[in-house]
Short mmCIF file of C-alpha atoms and ligand atoms in Angstrom, two decimals:
data_model
loop_
_atom_site.label_atom_id
_atom_site.label_comp_id
_atom_site.label_asym_id
_atom_site.label_seq_id
_atom_site.Cartn_x
_atom_site.Cartn_y
_atom_site.Cartn_z
CA MET A 256 -6.50 -8.16 -20.42
CA SER A 257 -8.35 -8.11 -17.13
CA PRO A 258 -6.02 -7.89 -14.10
CA ASP A 259 -5.67 -10.96 -11.93
CA LEU A 260 -7.34 -9.81 -8.72
CA SER A 261 -6.27 -12.73 -6.52
CA PHE A 262 -3.62 -10.90 -4.45
CA ILE A 263 -3.42 -7.13 -4.69
CA ALA A 264 -0.92 -4.65 -3.26
CA ALA A 265 -3.07 -1.77 -1.98
CA PRO A 266 -2.75 1.86 -3.04
CA MET A 267 -0.71 3.69 -0.39
CA VAL A 268 0.26 7.35 -0.53
CA ASN A 269 4.06 7.76 -0.72
CA GLN A 270 4.53 3.99 -0.40
CA SER A 271 3.31 2.53 -3.69
CA ASP A 272 6.43 3.50 -5.63
CA PHE A 273 7.53 1.24 -8.50
CA PRO A 274 10.34 -0.51 -6.53
CA PHE A 275 7.86 -1.43 -3.81
CA ARG A 276 5.28 -2.57 -6.35
CA ARG A 277 8.04 -4.58 -8.02
CA ILE A 278 9.07 -6.38 -4.86
CA ALA A 279 5.43 -7.09 -3.96
CA ALA A 280 4.88 -8.56 -7.44
CA ARG A 281 8.07 -10.60 -7.19
CA TYR A 282 6.63 -12.20 -4.05
CA GLY A 283 3.15 -13.02 -5.19
CA ALA A 284 1.08 -9.86 -5.72
CA THR A 285 -0.85 -10.55 -8.90
CA THR A 286 -1.85 -6.90 -9.34
CA VAL A 287 -0.49 -3.73 -7.80
CA TYR A 288 -2.06 -0.30 -7.33
CA THR A 289 -0.36 3.07 -7.48
CA GLN A 290 -1.05 5.54 -4.73
CA MET A 291 -3.98 7.84 -5.40
CA LEU A 292 -2.98 10.44 -7.97
CA SER A 293 -4.40 13.93 -8.23
CA PRO A 294 -6.17 14.53 -11.56
CA GLU A 295 -5.60 18.26 -11.21
CA ARG A 296 -1.84 17.78 -10.90
CA LEU A 297 -1.66 15.26 -13.73
CA ILE A 298 -3.26 17.92 -15.93
CA HIS A 299 -1.48 21.06 -14.73
CA ASP A 300 1.84 19.96 -13.22
CA GLN A 301 4.14 18.65 -15.96
CA GLU A 302 6.79 17.43 -13.54
CA TYR A 303 4.21 15.44 -11.56
CA LEU A 304 2.84 13.90 -14.75
CA GLU A 305 6.31 13.01 -16.04
CA SER A 306 7.45 11.46 -12.79
CA HIS A 307 4.35 9.26 -12.61
CA ARG A 308 4.61 8.31 -16.28
CA ARG A 309 8.24 7.31 -15.67
CA ASP A 310 7.18 5.24 -12.66
CA LEU A 311 4.50 3.51 -14.74
CA GLN A 312 6.78 2.98 -17.72
CA TYR A 313 9.00 0.68 -15.65
CA ARG A 314 6.08 -1.65 -15.09
CA ILE A 315 5.98 -2.43 -18.80
CA GLU A 316 9.55 -3.77 -18.71
CA GLU A 317 8.47 -6.15 -15.98
CA SER A 318 4.90 -6.87 -17.21
CA ILE A 319 3.36 -6.13 -13.84
CA SER A 320 -0.42 -5.81 -13.82
CA THR A 321 -0.95 -2.26 -12.56
CA VAL A 322 -3.96 -0.20 -11.58
CA VAL A 323 -3.64 3.58 -11.36
CA GLN A 324 -5.84 5.13 -8.74
CA LEU A 325 -7.30 8.60 -9.21
CA CYS A 326 -9.16 10.70 -6.67
CA GLY A 327 -11.48 13.68 -7.11
CA ASN A 328 -15.08 14.60 -7.75
CA ASN A 329 -14.92 16.26 -11.16
CA ALA A 330 -15.75 13.85 -13.97
CA GLU A 331 -14.23 15.96 -16.74
CA GLU A 332 -10.99 16.45 -14.87
CA ILE A 333 -10.74 12.75 -13.96
CA VAL A 334 -11.29 11.74 -17.59
CA GLU A 335 -8.74 14.24 -18.87
CA ALA A 336 -6.17 13.08 -16.31
CA GLY A 337 -6.86 9.39 -16.93
CA ARG A 338 -6.28 9.81 -20.64
CA LYS A 339 -2.76 10.99 -19.87
CA ILE A 340 -1.78 7.71 -18.22
CA GLN A 341 -4.13 5.04 -19.56
CA ASP A 342 -1.54 3.79 -22.05
CA LEU A 343 0.67 2.79 -19.10
CA CYS A 344 -1.73 0.81 -16.93
CA ASP A 345 -4.22 -2.06 -16.99
CA ALA A 346 -7.06 -0.28 -15.23
CA ILE A 347 -7.97 3.01 -13.57
CA ASP A 348 -9.55 3.00 -10.13
CA LEU A 349 -11.63 5.70 -8.48
CA ASN A 350 -10.81 6.33 -4.83
CA LEU A 351 -14.03 6.31 -2.81
CA GLY A 352 -12.40 5.42 0.48
CA CYS A 353 -9.95 8.13 1.51
CA PRO A 354 -10.92 9.33 5.02
CA GLN A 355 -8.27 12.04 5.37
CA GLU A 356 -8.99 15.70 6.08
CA VAL A 357 -7.86 16.72 2.64
CA ALA A 358 -10.57 14.45 1.19
CA ARG A 359 -13.14 15.96 3.51
CA ASP A 360 -12.09 19.52 2.65
CA GLU A 361 -11.99 18.87 -1.09
CA HIS A 362 -14.95 16.50 -1.03
CA PHE A 363 -13.56 13.34 -2.54
CA GLY A 364 -12.75 9.77 -1.44
CA ALA A 365 -14.97 8.44 1.34
CA TYR A 366 -16.77 11.79 1.54
CA LEU A 367 -18.63 10.84 -1.65
CA LEU A 368 -20.24 7.79 -0.05
CA GLY A 369 -23.33 9.63 1.25
CA GLN A 370 -26.46 8.91 -0.77
CA LYS A 371 -26.84 12.53 -1.80
CA ASP A 372 -23.53 12.26 -3.68
CA TRP A 373 -24.28 8.98 -5.44
CA PRO A 374 -25.40 10.71 -8.68
CA ILE A 375 -22.02 12.53 -8.80
CA VAL A 376 -20.17 9.24 -8.35
CA GLU A 377 -22.33 7.43 -10.89
CA ASN A 378 -21.62 10.16 -13.42
CA ILE A 379 -17.85 10.02 -12.77
CA VAL A 380 -17.70 6.23 -13.08
CA SER A 381 -19.80 6.12 -16.22
CA CYS A 382 -17.73 8.93 -17.85
CA MET A 383 -14.57 6.99 -16.96
CA ALA A 384 -15.96 3.72 -18.33
CA GLN A 385 -17.08 5.35 -21.55
CA SER A 386 -13.87 7.33 -22.11
CA PHE A 387 -11.01 5.03 -21.13
CA THR A 388 -9.45 2.28 -23.18
CA VAL A 389 -8.73 0.33 -19.98
CA LEU A 390 -11.07 -1.09 -17.35
CA VAL A 391 -12.46 1.06 -14.55
CA SER A 392 -12.76 -0.06 -10.94
CA THR A 393 -13.76 1.48 -7.62
CA LYS A 394 -12.42 1.20 -4.09
CA ILE A 395 -14.95 2.00 -1.41
CA ARG A 396 -15.46 2.05 2.35
CA LEU A 397 -18.73 1.17 4.07
CA CYS A 398 -21.64 3.52 3.52
CA GLN A 399 -23.51 4.78 6.55
CA PRO A 400 -25.65 2.96 7.49
CA SER A 401 -23.68 0.00 6.22
CA THR A 402 -26.86 -1.59 4.84
CA LYS A 403 -26.62 0.97 2.03
CA THR A 404 -23.30 -0.46 0.82
CA VAL A 405 -24.80 -3.22 -1.32
CA GLU A 406 -27.12 -0.76 -3.08
CA PHE A 407 -24.22 1.61 -3.70
CA ALA A 408 -22.09 -1.21 -5.09
CA GLU A 409 -24.88 -2.20 -7.46
CA ARG A 410 -25.01 1.35 -8.73
CA LEU A 411 -21.26 1.38 -9.29
CA GLN A 412 -21.60 -1.82 -11.26
CA ALA A 413 -24.41 -0.31 -13.37
CA SER A 414 -22.21 2.75 -14.02
CA GLY A 415 -19.36 0.64 -15.40
CA SER A 416 -17.13 -0.40 -12.50
CA SER A 417 -15.55 -3.71 -13.53
CA TRP A 418 -14.86 -4.73 -9.94
CA ILE A 419 -15.24 -3.28 -6.48
CA THR A 420 -12.80 -3.34 -3.60
CA LEU A 421 -14.40 -2.95 -0.18
CA HIS A 422 -12.31 -1.75 2.72
CA ALA A 423 -14.94 -2.70 5.25
CA ARG A 424 -14.65 0.20 7.66
CA THR A 425 -16.66 3.40 7.82
CA VAL A 426 -15.04 6.76 7.21
CA SER A 427 -15.06 7.45 10.95
CA SER A 428 -12.92 4.40 11.80
CA ARG A 429 -9.83 5.86 10.25
CA ARG A 430 -7.18 3.84 11.96
CA ARG A 431 -6.71 0.13 12.41
CA ARG A 432 -6.74 0.63 16.16
CA GLN A 433 -10.31 1.82 15.97
CA GLY A 434 -11.62 -1.66 15.32
CA ALA A 435 -11.22 -4.39 12.78
CA ALA A 436 -12.73 -4.21 9.32
CA ASP A 437 -16.16 -5.82 9.28
CA LEU A 438 -15.63 -8.68 6.85
CA SER A 439 -19.28 -9.72 7.15
CA GLU A 440 -19.98 -6.69 4.95
CA VAL A 441 -17.71 -8.08 2.23
CA LYS A 442 -19.59 -11.38 2.53
CA LYS A 443 -22.89 -9.50 2.08
CA LEU A 444 -21.63 -7.91 -1.15
CA LYS A 445 -20.64 -11.33 -2.45
CA GLU A 446 -24.01 -12.76 -1.48
CA SER A 447 -25.96 -10.06 -3.32
CA GLU A 448 -27.49 -11.73 -6.34
CA ARG A 449 -27.64 -8.52 -8.33
CA LEU A 450 -23.93 -7.81 -7.91
CA THR A 451 -22.15 -9.93 -10.49
CA ILE A 452 -18.79 -8.17 -10.84
CA PRO A 453 -15.80 -9.37 -8.78
CA VAL A 454 -15.52 -8.17 -5.20
CA VAL A 455 -12.12 -7.67 -3.57
CA SER A 456 -11.89 -7.91 0.21
CA ASN A 457 -9.62 -5.43 1.99
CA GLY A 458 -8.81 -5.37 5.69
CA ASN A 459 -7.58 -7.45 8.65
CA VAL A 460 -4.85 -9.43 6.87
CA ARG A 461 -1.94 -9.51 9.32
CA VAL A 462 -0.34 -12.92 8.71
CA PHE A 463 -0.16 -15.43 5.87
CA ASP A 464 -2.96 -17.61 7.32
CA ASP A 465 -5.36 -14.66 7.21
CA LEU A 466 -5.29 -14.78 3.40
CA ALA A 467 -7.10 -18.12 3.17
CA LYS A 468 -9.29 -17.37 6.18
CA ASN A 469 -10.45 -14.08 4.67
CA LEU A 470 -11.24 -15.62 1.30
CA ASP A 471 -13.01 -18.60 2.86
CA TYR A 472 -15.17 -16.41 5.06
CA THR A 473 -16.03 -13.63 2.64
CA GLY A 474 -16.17 -15.64 -0.58
CA ALA A 475 -14.42 -12.66 -2.22
CA ASP A 476 -12.80 -12.93 -5.63
CA GLY A 477 -9.55 -11.45 -4.41
CA LEU A 478 -7.72 -9.85 -1.52
CA MET A 479 -6.08 -6.48 -1.19
CA VAL A 480 -3.46 -5.88 1.51
CA GLY A 481 -1.83 -2.62 2.60
CA GLU A 482 -0.08 -2.14 5.93
CA THR A 483 1.06 -5.73 6.45
CA LEU A 484 2.68 -5.73 3.03
CA LEU A 485 4.66 -2.64 4.05
CA GLY A 486 6.29 -4.71 6.78
CA ASN A 487 6.43 -7.97 4.85
CA PRO A 488 6.29 -7.62 1.06
CA CYS A 489 6.60 -11.43 0.76
CA LEU A 490 3.30 -12.02 2.57
CA PHE A 491 1.44 -13.34 -0.46
CA SER A 492 3.98 -16.02 -1.25
CA ASN A 493 5.17 -17.43 2.02
CA ASP A 494 4.31 -17.85 5.65
CA VAL A 495 7.97 -17.49 6.60
CA LEU A 496 9.01 -13.92 7.35
CA PRO A 497 11.91 -12.68 5.23
CA ASP A 498 15.04 -11.55 6.99
CA PRO A 499 14.38 -7.80 7.39
CA VAL A 500 17.91 -6.80 6.33
CA ASP A 501 17.89 -9.08 3.30
CA ILE A 502 14.55 -7.79 2.11
CA SER A 503 15.69 -4.19 2.66
CA LEU A 504 18.78 -4.82 0.54
CA GLU A 505 16.68 -6.44 -2.15
CA TYR A 506 14.37 -3.42 -2.22
CA LEU A 507 17.39 -1.13 -2.36
CA ASP A 508 18.71 -3.06 -5.38
CA ILE A 509 15.43 -2.52 -7.19
CA CYS A 510 15.60 1.20 -6.36
CA ARG A 511 19.04 1.34 -7.99
CA LEU A 512 17.79 -0.57 -11.03
CA TYR A 513 14.85 1.80 -11.48
CA PRO A 514 16.16 5.18 -10.39
CA GLY A 515 14.29 8.42 -10.00
CA VAL A 516 10.88 7.21 -8.93
CA ALA A 517 11.16 6.57 -5.19
CA THR A 518 12.38 9.54 -3.18
CA LEU A 519 15.03 9.09 -0.50
CA LYS A 520 12.35 9.69 2.12
CA THR A 521 10.11 7.00 0.62
CA ILE A 522 13.02 4.56 0.53
CA GLN A 523 13.92 5.33 4.16
CA THR A 524 10.31 4.82 5.19
CA HIS A 525 10.09 1.46 3.42
CA ILE A 526 13.25 0.22 5.08
CA ARG A 527 12.07 1.42 8.46
CA HIS A 528 8.81 -0.52 7.92
CA PHE A 529 10.65 -3.71 6.86
CA ILE A 530 12.81 -3.61 9.96
CA ASP A 531 10.18 -2.22 12.30
CA PHE A 532 7.88 -5.13 11.43
CA GLN A 533 10.16 -7.62 13.15
CA CYS A 534 12.61 -5.64 15.21
CA THR A 535 10.84 -2.74 16.95
CA ARG A 536 11.71 -4.12 20.35
CA ARG A 537 15.33 -4.86 19.57
CA PRO A 538 17.73 -2.78 21.66
CA TRP A 539 19.30 -1.26 18.55
CA PHE A 540 16.07 -0.27 16.81
CA LYS A 541 16.05 3.34 18.01
CA LYS A 542 19.64 3.72 16.83
CA LEU A 543 18.68 2.34 13.48
CA ARG A 544 15.88 4.88 13.10
CA VAL A 545 18.24 7.74 13.88
CA ALA A 546 20.97 6.41 11.61
CA LEU A 547 18.50 5.75 8.80
CA ASN A 548 17.14 9.28 8.97
CA ALA A 549 20.69 10.63 8.79
CA CYS A 550 21.45 8.78 5.53
CA THR A 551 21.79 11.11 2.59
CA ASP A 552 21.90 8.59 -0.26
CA LEU A 553 21.46 4.92 -1.12
CA ASP A 554 25.13 4.13 -0.44
CA ASP A 555 24.70 5.38 3.13
CA ILE A 556 21.65 3.17 3.58
CA GLU A 557 23.44 0.17 2.12
CA HIS A 558 26.40 0.69 4.43
CA LEU A 559 24.07 0.90 7.39
CA LEU A 560 22.36 -2.35 6.39
CA ARG A 561 25.48 -4.27 5.42
CA VAL A 562 27.85 -3.16 8.14
CA LYS A 563 26.21 -1.53 11.12
CA VAL A 564 22.98 -3.45 11.52
CA PRO A 565 24.64 -6.91 11.33
CA ARG A 566 27.19 -5.69 13.88
CA TRP A 567 24.44 -4.44 16.20
CA ARG A 568 22.50 -7.66 15.84
CA GLY A 569 25.55 -9.86 16.38
CA MET A 570 26.85 -7.73 19.19
CA THR A 571 23.54 -7.74 21.01
CA MET A 572 23.40 -11.52 20.86
CA LYS A 573 26.98 -11.80 21.99
CA SER A 574 26.63 -9.31 24.79
CA ALA A 575 23.45 -11.02 25.94
CA GLU A 576 25.30 -14.32 26.04
CA GLU A 577 28.16 -12.78 27.99
CA GLY A 578 25.99 -10.57 30.14
CA SER A 579 28.12 -7.71 28.85
CA GLU A 580 27.05 -4.11 29.14
CA HIS A 581 30.03 -2.71 27.31
CA GLU A 582 29.84 -0.20 24.55
CA ARG A 583 31.29 -0.98 21.12
CA ASP A 584 31.25 1.04 17.93
CA GLY A 585 29.58 3.90 19.77
CA ILE A 586 26.58 1.78 20.61
CA ASP A 587 25.52 1.78 24.21
CA LEU A 588 24.08 -1.58 25.10
CA ALA A 589 23.45 -0.73 28.71
CA ASP A 590 19.89 0.23 27.82
CA SER A 591 19.15 -2.94 25.91
CA GLY A 592 18.02 -5.57 28.35
CA VAL A 593 16.17 -7.24 25.46
CA LEU A 594 17.50 -9.97 23.19
CA TRP A 595 17.28 -9.37 19.46
CA HIS A 596 15.72 -12.76 18.84
CA LEU A 597 12.41 -11.88 20.43
CA PRO A 598 9.36 -13.22 18.57
CA PRO A 599 7.92 -10.77 16.03
CA ASN A 600 5.44 -8.27 17.45
C1 FMN B 893 0.32 4.66 4.29
C2 FMN B 893 -1.03 4.38 3.69
C3 FMN B 893 -1.44 5.09 2.58
C4 FMN B 893 -2.68 4.84 1.98
N1 FMN B 893 -3.03 5.48 0.83
C5 FMN B 893 -4.17 5.11 0.17
C6 FMN B 893 -4.47 5.61 -1.12
O1 FMN B 893 -3.71 6.38 -1.74
N2 FMN B 893 -5.65 5.21 -1.70
C7 FMN B 893 -6.50 4.33 -1.09
O2 FMN B 893 -7.55 3.99 -1.67
N3 FMN B 893 -6.22 3.83 0.13
C8 FMN B 893 -5.09 4.16 0.74
N4 FMN B 893 -4.76 3.58 1.94
C9 FMN B 893 -5.65 2.54 2.49
C10 FMN B 893 -5.18 1.15 2.02
O3 FMN B 893 -5.21 1.04 0.62
C11 FMN B 893 -6.08 0.06 2.62
O4 FMN B 893 -7.39 0.24 2.16
C12 FMN B 893 -6.09 0.12 4.16
O5 FMN B 893 -4.80 0.30 4.68
C13 FMN B 893 -6.71 -1.15 4.76
O6 FMN B 893 -6.00 -2.29 4.36
P1 FMN B 893 -4.89 -2.99 5.32
O7 FMN B 893 -5.57 -3.30 6.62
O8 FMN B 893 -4.46 -4.21 4.57
O9 FMN B 893 -3.80 -1.97 5.50
C14 FMN B 893 -3.55 3.85 2.55
C15 FMN B 893 -3.13 3.16 3.69
C16 FMN B 893 -1.88 3.39 4.25
C17 FMN B 893 -1.46 2.60 5.46
#
């Protein structure tokens, strides 16, 4: 069955673990992507293959529409790797958007967007489409010049890509800070008469209202969100922010239910993101970061969330009310000066 592309959790290295995909799906993501996987490692590193197969297996218990993303530039290798996981996913995506140095050095991701490399990409996509039992999709950035993007997308369609996700930035605008995604380019893809496959818009969604605005403006068939979902995995379902501690505990519960797929570091990073999203400027946030890094297992993290954080939050409110600068539970409030109920950043 074709994945529902309405609301997609983006592929994110070290952050698209099953528990995170699960919580995103629980709160409205209709399809979730894995992080980009290395075909070479899926073929040659048994432990890597097994851990990703285990991670994908869980999705079957929960019937979550899942796309596995592969990177690389070698069609044979990509096909061989894809065959090892295609029984556990709904589609396989080719990463044509990674701007990182490793992609530049190994010539994959967004470094395949130049016209001279189009024949390589067309060959990879058509080998994938002919070999896999599941659908094939592509995730791209803007070509340079951006006017080439529509032509490239048409070629991907002709090669067998069942849909295209456009993260409408060029490879040189690597970070969000370096400008917003150019959603007019997504609109252009949708307006191209020769491009008939679905187009997914990716970029610039920061709050719930952006979902409808993005779809209205671009006319896209679906939306993919990355960074904002890291801070608020409930974004797709609600314009009310979840309590950051509650959502962290809920994520932790899912990690316990599906053990062995998210590393401690990944779990710590997710929880930092959930709390960071709303509480960066709280007086206790730095303490939380330090305490979170010091946790050595899930019980430690749970204790921190259930006991210490509520105490810090409550104490900060109380001390603000009383004008107190006293220290309690080893927490120095003298440096606070900021109430915890500041509006979200
Ligand atoms: C931590 C992180 C890891 C990412 N890893 C991948 C990846 O593995 N594959 C990919 O195609 N894009 C990756 N991206 C890019 C996102 O999928 C997405 O295209 C980008 O963040 C823009 O969407 P956003 O503004 O909603 O975050 C990553 C982004 C982040 C923040």
